[in-house]
Amino acid sequence: MSEASAPHAADRRELTAAQRNAVAELLRVSPVADELGRRFVRAGHELHLVGGSVRDALLGRLGDDLDFCTDAHPDETLRILKGWAESIWETGREFGTIGAQRGGLQLEITTFRAESYDQVSRNPVVVYGTSLDEDLKRRDFTINAMAVSLPEHRFTDPHGGLEDLSAKVIRTPSTPGESFGDDPLRMLRAARFAAQLRFAVHPDVHRAMTEMAADLDRITAERIRDEFTKLLCGADPIAGLRLLVDTGLAERFLPELTGLKLEIDEHAQHKDVYEHTLTVVENAVSYEEEGCDFILRMAALLHDAGKPATKAVGPDGRVSFHHHEVVGARLTKARMKAMRYPKDVTAKVTALVALHLRFYGYGRGEWTDSAVRRYVADAGDLLPRLHKLTRSDCTTRNRRKAAQLAADYDALEERIARIEAEEDLARVRPDLDGNAIMELLGVPPGPVVGRAWKHLKEQRLEHGPLDRDAAEVELLRWARAEGLIT
């Protein structure tokens, strides 16, 4: 490490711990990594563990996916790997990357880069570099611009990444303006790392993100979507979301989030929708049982997206947001489509947004068993997530009100469990299937069968299960009323 990037005295204890982490992690992967390094050296080339792999090793969280860089071009890398790797893939070859597997580790070996970027899409255009220093300088952040040379384990850190790792700060190797000018997506990536690592961005980085936010418009929706998904699934998504809003980046691709900052005046008091939303996301994270549930987190983020468009102030000064769940569902569907999320993911998030208010009113004792059945039927497979979203949405500071809402939802879940045990609510179906309907009415497949099926399902939701005889009587009654039989 250069003197300019030497750690401050106060950091030494932390850096020592980081170095111990790195040694332990590198020893774990050394049998494979060092062996590969020796093969490259024998072939007259360099090999370096680099980027996120070095960062994660220092943090004590190195996984089984290792990133390397080399001066060897892809054809030479393939020759070195042949006969040694258990499997090889070339899906990243156009970017100079060859993948391999060995000893339970996934390896990606990339030729040194000196990238330039397409001036329209800002997608990377690969230009091979000639040195490790050149490769590290082009990387996004200093914490990703460190390398360990193999097999000798020489540590290279020309931009003070180790010090920034200790300080938990996100900084760029070159000036932020140069770095973000090369690839504006790096601004969004800074927010993603803030969420994933719980790091703060350097003031110069924050300033550049704010000044250059509009440059994000030149990035494809797919690349933005992928970075945002990682951000929302970070350990601290709130930090990343605040950064997006504070710098103006959210306005470029998720304006619904910025729009939640509704003006609150002394004559029209209402809950701060933006802060409420961030709390709901935080609550939703706490309800996750294993890993990130992106669908739940995204629904929590957008559940009140319809409020700005539905805000109204009554004669008494009270603020209302009537039908904001309907408007919010429409906005959610449109936004996720624009961000190129898969249709099934979009449909699930949209449905949760549409349903998130359904529970309110249950505590007034107005729900019949029919209403409970419809709640379960409309939620379908999303019911466990709807439970979590509804509970997350309770952010009131009024302890009595919070306790009452929690008790009401406990009661609803207990009621669902009771009715479900009696009626198998998870599989609400009409009491007669299509074949039975066609046989009783003497009709072929077609719209009539569908209408009859829908009617019987409504009866099932309204009254619960019917036995075979009662279902047949109801079907014939409906058919006579529709003029289908006499």
Coordinates of C-alpha atoms in Angstrom, one line a residue:
M1 CA 0.0 0.0 0.0
S2 CA 1.3 3.4 -0.9
E3 CA 2.0 6.0 1.8
A4 CA -0.8 8.2 0.5
S5 CA -3.3 5.4 1.2
A6 CA -1.8 4.2 4.5
P7 CA -4.4 3.8 7.2
H8 CA -4.8 6.3 10.0
A9 CA -3.6 5.1 13.4
A10 CA -7.2 4.9 14.6
D11 CA -8.0 2.5 11.8
R12 CA -5.3 0.0 12.4
R13 CA -7.2 -2.4 14.7
E14 CA -10.0 -2.6 12.1
L15 CA -7.6 -3.1 9.2
T16 CA -5.8 -5.8 11.1
A17 CA -9.2 -7.6 11.5
A18 CA -9.9 -7.1 7.8
Q19 CA -6.5 -8.5 6.9
R20 CA -7.1 -11.5 9.2
N21 CA -10.4 -12.1 7.4
A22 CA -8.7 -12.0 4.1
V23 CA -6.0 -14.5 5.1
A24 CA -8.7 -16.9 6.3
E25 CA -10.8 -16.6 3.2
L26 CA -7.8 -16.9 0.9
L27 CA -6.5 -19.9 2.6
R28 CA -9.9 -21.5 2.0
V29 CA -9.8 -21.0 -1.7
S30 CA -6.0 -21.2 -2.1
P31 CA -5.8 -24.8 -3.3
V32 CA -7.7 -23.9 -6.4
A33 CA -6.8 -20.2 -6.8
D34 CA -3.0 -20.8 -6.3
E35 CA -3.0 -23.8 -8.6
L36 CA -4.7 -21.8 -11.3
G37 CA -2.2 -18.9 -10.7
R38 CA 0.7 -21.3 -11.2
R39 CA -0.8 -22.5 -14.5
F40 CA -1.0 -18.9 -15.8
V41 CA 2.5 -18.1 -14.7
R42 CA 3.9 -21.2 -16.4
A43 CA 2.1 -20.0 -19.6
G44 CA 3.8 -16.6 -19.3
H45 CA 0.8 -14.7 -18.0
E46 CA -0.4 -12.9 -14.8
L47 CA -3.4 -13.9 -12.7
H48 CA -5.0 -11.7 -10.0
L49 CA -7.9 -12.2 -7.7
V50 CA -9.7 -8.9 -8.1
G51 CA -12.7 -6.7 -7.4
G52 CA -15.6 -7.9 -5.3
S53 CA -13.8 -11.1 -4.4
V54 CA -11.0 -9.2 -2.7
R55 CA -13.5 -6.8 -1.0
D56 CA -15.6 -9.7 0.3
A57 CA -12.5 -11.6 1.5
L58 CA -11.5 -8.6 3.5
L59 CA -15.0 -8.4 4.9
G60 CA -14.9 -12.1 5.8
R61 CA -17.7 -13.0 3.4
L62 CA -16.1 -14.4 0.3
G63 CA -18.4 -16.8 -1.4
D64 CA -17.7 -19.6 -3.9
D65 CA -17.8 -17.3 -6.9
L66 CA -14.3 -15.9 -7.6
D67 CA -13.3 -13.1 -10.0
F68 CA -9.9 -12.9 -11.6
C69 CA -8.2 -10.7 -14.2
T70 CA -5.3 -11.5 -16.4
D71 CA -3.2 -10.2 -19.3
A72 CA -4.1 -13.4 -21.2
H73 CA -6.8 -13.0 -24.0
P74 CA -9.8 -15.4 -24.0
D75 CA -8.2 -17.9 -26.4
E76 CA -5.1 -18.2 -24.2
T77 CA -7.2 -18.5 -21.1
L78 CA -9.2 -21.4 -22.7
R79 CA -5.9 -23.2 -23.5
I80 CA -4.7 -22.8 -19.9
L81 CA -8.0 -24.1 -18.5
K82 CA -8.4 -27.0 -20.8
G83 CA -7.7 -30.3 -19.0
W84 CA -7.7 -28.6 -15.6
A85 CA -11.2 -27.2 -15.2
E86 CA -14.1 -29.5 -14.5
S87 CA -16.3 -27.5 -16.8
I88 CA -15.8 -24.3 -19.0
W89 CA -18.3 -21.9 -20.4
E90 CA -17.9 -19.0 -22.8
T91 CA -21.1 -17.0 -22.4
G92 CA -19.1 -13.9 -21.4
R93 CA -16.5 -14.2 -24.1
E94 CA -17.5 -11.0 -25.9
F95 CA -16.6 -9.1 -22.7
G96 CA -13.3 -11.0 -22.4
T97 CA -14.6 -13.4 -19.7
I98 CA -14.2 -17.1 -19.6
G99 CA -16.0 -19.1 -16.9
A100 CA -14.9 -22.4 -15.3
Q101 CA -15.6 -24.6 -12.4
R102 CA -13.1 -26.4 -10.2
G103 CA -13.3 -27.9 -6.7
G104 CA -16.8 -26.5 -6.0
L105 CA -15.7 -23.0 -7.0
Q106 CA -17.1 -20.9 -9.8
L107 CA -14.3 -19.0 -11.5
E108 CA -14.6 -16.0 -13.9
I109 CA -11.3 -15.0 -15.6
T110 CA -11.4 -11.7 -17.5
T111 CA -8.8 -10.1 -19.7
F112 CA -7.5 -6.7 -18.4
R113 CA -9.8 -4.0 -19.6
A114 CA -9.6 -0.4 -20.6
E115 CA -13.3 0.0 -21.3
S116 CA -15.0 2.7 -23.3
Y117 CA -18.7 3.2 -23.4
D118 CA -21.3 3.5 -26.2
Q119 CA -22.2 7.2 -26.2
V120 CA -25.9 6.4 -26.7
S121 CA -26.7 3.4 -24.6
R122 CA -23.7 3.6 -22.3
N123 CA -23.3 -0.1 -22.6
P124 CA -19.6 -1.1 -22.1
V125 CA -17.6 -1.6 -25.3
V126 CA -14.7 -3.8 -24.4
V127 CA -11.2 -2.7 -25.1
Y128 CA -8.4 -4.9 -23.7
G129 CA -6.0 -3.3 -21.4
T130 CA -2.3 -4.1 -20.8
S131 CA -1.7 -3.8 -17.1
L132 CA -3.2 -4.5 -13.7
D133 CA -3.0 -0.8 -12.7
E134 CA -4.9 0.2 -15.8
D135 CA -7.6 -2.4 -15.1
L136 CA -8.0 -1.3 -11.5
K137 CA -8.3 2.4 -12.4
R138 CA -11.3 1.7 -14.6
R139 CA -13.2 0.0 -11.9
D140 CA -16.3 1.6 -10.3
F141 CA -15.2 2.1 -6.6
T142 CA -12.0 2.0 -4.7
I143 CA -13.3 -0.9 -2.5
N144 CA -13.6 -2.9 -5.8
A145 CA -10.2 -1.8 -7.1
M146 CA -7.9 -4.0 -5.0
A147 CA -6.2 -7.2 -6.2
V148 CA -4.3 -10.2 -4.9
S149 CA -1.7 -11.6 -7.3
L150 CA -1.5 -15.4 -7.6
P151 CA 0.2 -17.6 -6.5
E152 CA 2.4 -15.3 -4.5
H153 CA -0.5 -13.4 -2.7
R154 CA 0.9 -9.9 -3.4
F155 CA -1.7 -7.3 -2.4
T156 CA -2.2 -4.3 -4.7
D157 CA -4.3 -1.3 -3.6
P158 CA -3.3 1.8 -5.7
H159 CA -6.5 3.8 -4.8
G160 CA -6.8 3.4 -1.0
G161 CA -9.6 0.8 -1.1
L162 CA -8.5 -0.8 2.1
E163 CA -8.8 2.5 4.0
D164 CA -12.2 3.2 2.5
L165 CA -13.3 -0.3 3.4
S166 CA -12.3 0.4 7.0
A167 CA -14.1 3.8 6.9
K168 CA -17.1 2.2 5.3
V169 CA -17.1 4.8 2.5
I170 CA -17.9 4.5 -1.2
R171 CA -15.4 6.5 -3.3
T172 CA -14.3 6.3 -6.9
P173 CA -10.7 5.6 -8.1
S174 CA -10.8 8.5 -10.6
T175 CA -12.9 11.6 -10.0
P176 CA -16.6 10.8 -9.6
G177 CA -17.4 12.9 -12.7
E178 CA -15.0 10.9 -14.8
S179 CA -16.2 7.6 -13.4
F180 CA -19.9 8.3 -13.8
G181 CA -19.3 9.9 -17.2
D182 CA -17.8 6.6 -18.3
D183 CA -20.9 4.7 -17.1
P184 CA -23.8 6.5 -15.4
L185 CA -25.1 3.2 -14.0
R186 CA -22.3 3.5 -11.4
M187 CA -24.4 6.2 -9.7
L188 CA -27.1 3.6 -9.1
R189 CA -24.5 1.0 -8.2
A190 CA -23.2 3.4 -5.4
A191 CA -26.7 3.4 -3.9
R192 CA -26.8 -0.4 -4.3
F193 CA -23.6 -0.8 -2.3
A194 CA -24.8 1.6 0.3
A195 CA -27.8 -0.7 0.8
Q196 CA -25.8 -4.0 0.6
L197 CA -22.8 -3.0 2.7
R198 CA -24.3 -0.3 4.9
F199 CA -21.6 2.1 3.6
A200 CA -21.9 5.8 3.2
V201 CA -21.0 7.6 -0.1
H202 CA -18.2 10.1 0.0
P203 CA -19.5 13.7 -0.3
D204 CA -17.9 14.2 -3.7
V205 CA -19.6 11.1 -4.9
H206 CA -23.0 12.3 -3.5
R207 CA -22.5 15.7 -5.2
A208 CA -21.7 14.1 -8.6
M209 CA -24.7 11.8 -8.3
T210 CA -26.9 14.8 -7.8
E211 CA -25.4 16.8 -10.6
M212 CA -25.3 14.0 -13.1
A213 CA -28.6 12.2 -12.3
A214 CA -30.1 13.0 -15.7
D215 CA -27.3 11.0 -17.3
L216 CA -29.0 7.8 -16.0
D217 CA -31.6 8.4 -18.8
R218 CA -29.1 7.0 -21.2
I219 CA -28.9 3.6 -19.5
T220 CA -31.2 0.7 -20.6
A221 CA -34.2 -0.2 -18.5
E222 CA -32.8 -3.7 -18.0
R223 CA -29.5 -2.6 -16.5
I224 CA -31.3 -0.2 -14.2
R225 CA -33.8 -2.9 -13.2
D226 CA -31.0 -5.3 -12.2
E227 CA -29.2 -2.8 -10.1
F228 CA -32.4 -1.6 -8.4
T229 CA -33.4 -5.2 -7.6
K230 CA -30.0 -5.7 -5.9
L231 CA -30.5 -2.5 -4.0
L232 CA -34.0 -3.3 -2.7
C233 CA -32.7 -6.8 -1.7
G234 CA -29.8 -5.2 0.2
A235 CA -29.2 -5.6 4.0
D236 CA -30.3 -2.0 4.4
P237 CA -32.6 -1.0 1.5
I238 CA -33.7 2.2 3.3
A239 CA -30.2 3.7 3.0
G240 CA -30.1 3.0 -0.7
L241 CA -33.7 4.3 -1.3
R242 CA -33.0 7.6 0.6
L243 CA -29.9 8.1 -1.5
L244 CA -31.9 7.6 -4.7
V245 CA -34.4 10.2 -3.6
D246 CA -31.9 12.7 -2.2
T247 CA -29.8 12.7 -5.3
G248 CA -32.7 12.8 -7.8
L249 CA -31.8 9.4 -9.3
A250 CA -35.2 8.0 -8.3
E251 CA -36.9 10.7 -10.3
R252 CA -35.3 9.3 -13.5
F253 CA -36.7 5.8 -13.3
L254 CA -39.0 5.5 -10.2
P255 CA -40.8 8.9 -9.9
E256 CA -43.5 7.3 -7.8
L257 CA -41.1 7.0 -4.9
T258 CA -40.1 10.7 -5.0
G259 CA -43.8 11.6 -5.5
L260 CA -44.6 10.2 -2.0
K261 CA -43.0 13.4 -0.5
L262 CA -46.3 15.1 -0.2
E263 CA -46.5 18.6 1.2
I264 CA -47.9 18.7 4.7
D265 CA -49.3 22.0 5.9
E266 CA -50.9 23.1 9.2
H267 CA -54.4 23.0 7.7
A268 CA -54.2 19.5 6.1
Q269 CA -52.3 17.3 8.4
H270 CA -51.6 13.7 7.4
K271 CA -49.0 11.1 7.9
D272 CA -45.7 11.7 6.0
V273 CA -46.3 9.2 3.2
Y274 CA -42.7 8.9 2.2
E275 CA -41.4 8.2 5.7
H276 CA -44.3 5.9 6.3
T277 CA -43.4 4.0 3.1
L278 CA -39.8 3.5 4.2
T279 CA -41.0 2.2 7.5
V280 CA -43.3 -0.2 5.8
V281 CA -40.4 -1.5 3.7
E282 CA -38.3 -1.9 6.9
N283 CA -41.1 -3.7 8.6
A284 CA -41.5 -6.0 5.6
V285 CA -37.8 -6.9 5.8
S286 CA -38.3 -7.9 9.4
Y287 CA -41.0 -10.4 8.5
E288 CA -38.9 -12.3 5.9
E289 CA -38.1 -15.8 7.0
E290 CA -35.2 -16.6 4.7
G291 CA -33.4 -14.4 2.2
C292 CA -34.9 -11.4 0.3
D293 CA -38.5 -11.6 -0.7
F294 CA -38.4 -9.1 -3.6
I295 CA -42.1 -9.3 -4.3
L296 CA -43.0 -8.4 -0.7
R297 CA -40.4 -5.6 -0.6
M298 CA -41.5 -4.1 -3.9
A299 CA -45.2 -4.2 -2.8
A300 CA -44.3 -2.5 0.5
L301 CA -42.4 0.2 -1.5
L302 CA -45.3 0.9 -3.9
H303 CA -48.3 0.2 -1.7
D304 CA -49.2 3.9 -1.4
A305 CA -48.0 4.9 -4.8
G306 CA -51.6 6.0 -5.6
K307 CA -51.8 8.5 -2.8
P308 CA -50.4 11.6 -4.5
A309 CA -53.0 11.3 -7.3
T310 CA -55.9 10.7 -4.9
K311 CA -55.2 13.2 -2.2
A312 CA -58.2 15.3 -1.4
V313 CA -58.9 17.8 1.5
G314 CA -62.4 17.9 2.9
P315 CA -64.3 20.9 4.3
D316 CA -63.2 19.9 7.7
G317 CA -59.5 20.0 6.7
R318 CA -59.1 16.3 6.8
V319 CA -57.1 14.6 4.1
S320 CA -58.3 11.5 2.3
F321 CA -56.9 9.2 -0.4
H322 CA -60.0 7.4 -1.6
H323 CA -59.3 4.4 -3.8
H324 CA -55.6 5.0 -3.7
E325 CA -55.0 1.2 -3.8
V326 CA -56.8 1.0 -7.2
V327 CA -54.7 3.9 -8.6
G328 CA -51.6 2.5 -7.0
A329 CA -52.1 -0.9 -8.5
R330 CA -52.4 0.7 -11.9
L331 CA -49.3 2.8 -11.4
T332 CA -47.3 -0.2 -10.1
K333 CA -48.2 -2.3 -13.1
A334 CA -47.1 0.5 -15.5
R335 CA -43.9 1.2 -13.7
M336 CA -42.8 -2.4 -13.4
K337 CA -43.6 -2.9 -17.0
A338 CA -41.4 0.1 -17.9
M339 CA -38.6 -1.4 -15.8
R340 CA -38.9 -4.7 -17.8
Y341 CA -39.8 -6.9 -14.8
P342 CA -41.2 -10.3 -15.7
K343 CA -45.0 -10.4 -16.1
D344 CA -45.5 -12.9 -13.3
V345 CA -43.5 -10.8 -10.8
T346 CA -45.4 -7.6 -11.9
A347 CA -48.7 -9.3 -11.5
K348 CA -47.9 -10.5 -7.9
V349 CA -46.7 -7.1 -6.8
T350 CA -49.7 -5.3 -8.4
A351 CA -52.1 -7.7 -6.7
L352 CA -50.6 -7.1 -3.3
V353 CA -50.8 -3.3 -3.8
A354 CA -54.5 -3.7 -4.9
L355 CA -55.3 -5.8 -1.8
H356 CA -53.3 -4.1 0.9
L357 CA -56.3 -2.0 2.2
R358 CA -58.8 -4.9 2.2
F359 CA -58.3 -5.8 5.8
Y360 CA -59.1 -2.3 7.2
G361 CA -62.7 -2.4 8.5
Y362 CA -62.5 -6.0 9.7
G363 CA -62.2 -4.8 13.3
R364 CA -65.7 -3.2 13.0
G365 CA -67.2 -6.7 13.0
E366 CA -68.7 -6.3 9.5
W367 CA -67.0 -9.3 7.9
T368 CA -69.1 -12.4 7.2
D369 CA -67.6 -15.8 6.5
S370 CA -68.3 -15.0 2.9
A371 CA -66.0 -11.9 3.1
V372 CA -63.3 -14.0 4.6
R373 CA -63.6 -16.6 1.9
R374 CA -63.3 -13.8 -0.8
Y375 CA -60.3 -12.3 1.0
V376 CA -58.5 -15.7 0.8
A377 CA -59.7 -16.5 -2.7
D378 CA -58.6 -13.1 -4.1
A379 CA -55.2 -13.3 -2.4
G380 CA -54.6 -16.9 -3.6
D381 CA -51.0 -17.9 -3.2
L382 CA -50.1 -14.4 -2.2
L383 CA -52.0 -14.7 1.2
P384 CA -48.9 -15.3 3.3
R385 CA -47.3 -12.2 1.7
L386 CA -50.5 -10.2 2.1
H387 CA -50.5 -11.1 5.8
K388 CA -47.0 -9.7 6.1
L389 CA -47.7 -6.6 4.0
T390 CA -50.8 -5.7 6.0
R391 CA -49.0 -6.1 9.3
S392 CA -46.1 -4.0 8.0
D393 CA -48.4 -1.2 7.0
C394 CA -49.3 -0.6 10.6
T395 CA -46.8 2.2 11.5
T396 CA -49.0 4.3 13.9
R397 CA -47.2 5.6 17.0
N398 CA -50.5 5.4 18.9
R399 CA -49.8 2.3 21.0
R400 CA -53.5 1.6 21.7
K401 CA -54.4 1.8 18.0
A402 CA -51.4 -0.4 17.0
A403 CA -52.3 -3.0 19.6
Q404 CA -55.9 -3.0 18.4
L405 CA -54.9 -3.4 14.7
A406 CA -52.5 -6.3 15.6
A407 CA -55.3 -8.0 17.7
D408 CA -57.8 -7.6 14.8
Y409 CA -55.4 -9.1 12.3
D410 CA -54.6 -12.0 14.8
A411 CA -58.3 -12.6 14.9
L412 CA -58.7 -12.6 11.1
E413 CA -55.8 -15.0 10.7
E414 CA -57.4 -17.3 13.3
R415 CA -60.7 -17.1 11.5
I416 CA -59.1 -17.9 8.2
A417 CA -57.4 -20.9 9.8
R418 CA -60.8 -22.1 11.2
I419 CA -62.7 -21.8 8.0
E420 CA -59.8 -23.2 6.0
A421 CA -59.7 -26.3 8.2
E422 CA -63.4 -26.8 7.6
E423 CA -63.6 -25.9 3.9
D424 CA -60.1 -26.1 2.4
L425 CA -60.1 -22.4 1.5
A426 CA -56.8 -22.7 -0.4
R427 CA -58.7 -24.5 -3.1
V428 CA -62.0 -22.7 -3.4
R429 CA -63.7 -24.3 -6.4
P430 CA -67.3 -24.6 -7.5
D431 CA -69.0 -27.7 -6.2
L432 CA -69.5 -29.0 -9.7
D433 CA -66.8 -29.1 -12.4
G434 CA -67.1 -28.3 -16.0
N435 CA -67.9 -31.9 -17.0
A436 CA -70.8 -32.1 -14.5
I437 CA -72.1 -28.7 -15.7
M438 CA -72.2 -29.8 -19.3
E439 CA -73.8 -33.1 -18.5
L440 CA -76.6 -31.6 -16.3
L441 CA -77.4 -28.7 -18.8
G442 CA -76.8 -30.7 -21.9
V443 CA -74.5 -28.1 -23.4
P444 CA -71.1 -28.4 -25.2
P445 CA -67.9 -26.6 -24.1
G446 CA -68.2 -22.9 -24.4
P447 CA -69.2 -19.6 -22.8
V448 CA -72.3 -21.0 -21.0
V449 CA -70.1 -23.5 -19.1
G450 CA -67.8 -20.6 -18.0
R451 CA -70.8 -18.5 -16.8
A452 CA -72.2 -21.4 -14.9
W453 CA -68.9 -22.2 -13.3
K454 CA -68.5 -18.5 -12.2
H455 CA -72.0 -18.5 -10.7
L456 CA -71.3 -21.7 -8.7
K457 CA -68.0 -20.2 -7.5
E458 CA -69.8 -17.1 -6.3
Q459 CA -72.3 -19.4 -4.4
R460 CA -69.4 -21.3 -2.9
L461 CA -67.8 -18.1 -1.7
E462 CA -71.0 -16.7 -0.3
H463 CA -72.4 -19.8 1.4
G464 CA -69.6 -22.2 1.8
P465 CA -69.5 -25.8 0.4
L466 CA -72.7 -27.3 -1.0
D467 CA -73.3 -31.0 -1.2
R468 CA -73.8 -32.6 -4.7
D469 CA -77.6 -32.5 -4.6
A470 CA -77.7 -28.8 -3.4
A471 CA -75.2 -27.8 -6.1
E472 CA -77.2 -29.4 -8.8
V473 CA -80.4 -27.7 -7.6
E474 CA -78.6 -24.3 -7.6
L475 CA -77.2 -24.9 -11.1
L476 CA -80.7 -25.8 -12.5
R477 CA -82.2 -22.8 -10.8
W478 CA -79.6 -20.5 -12.4
A479 CA -80.1 -22.1 -15.8
R480 CA -83.9 -21.5 -15.7
A481 CA -83.4 -17.9 -14.6
E482 CA -81.0 -17.5 -17.6
G483 CA -83.5 -19.0 -20.0
L484 CA -81.2 -21.9 -20.8
I485 CA -83.7 -24.6 -19.8
T486 CA -87.4 -24.7 -19.0

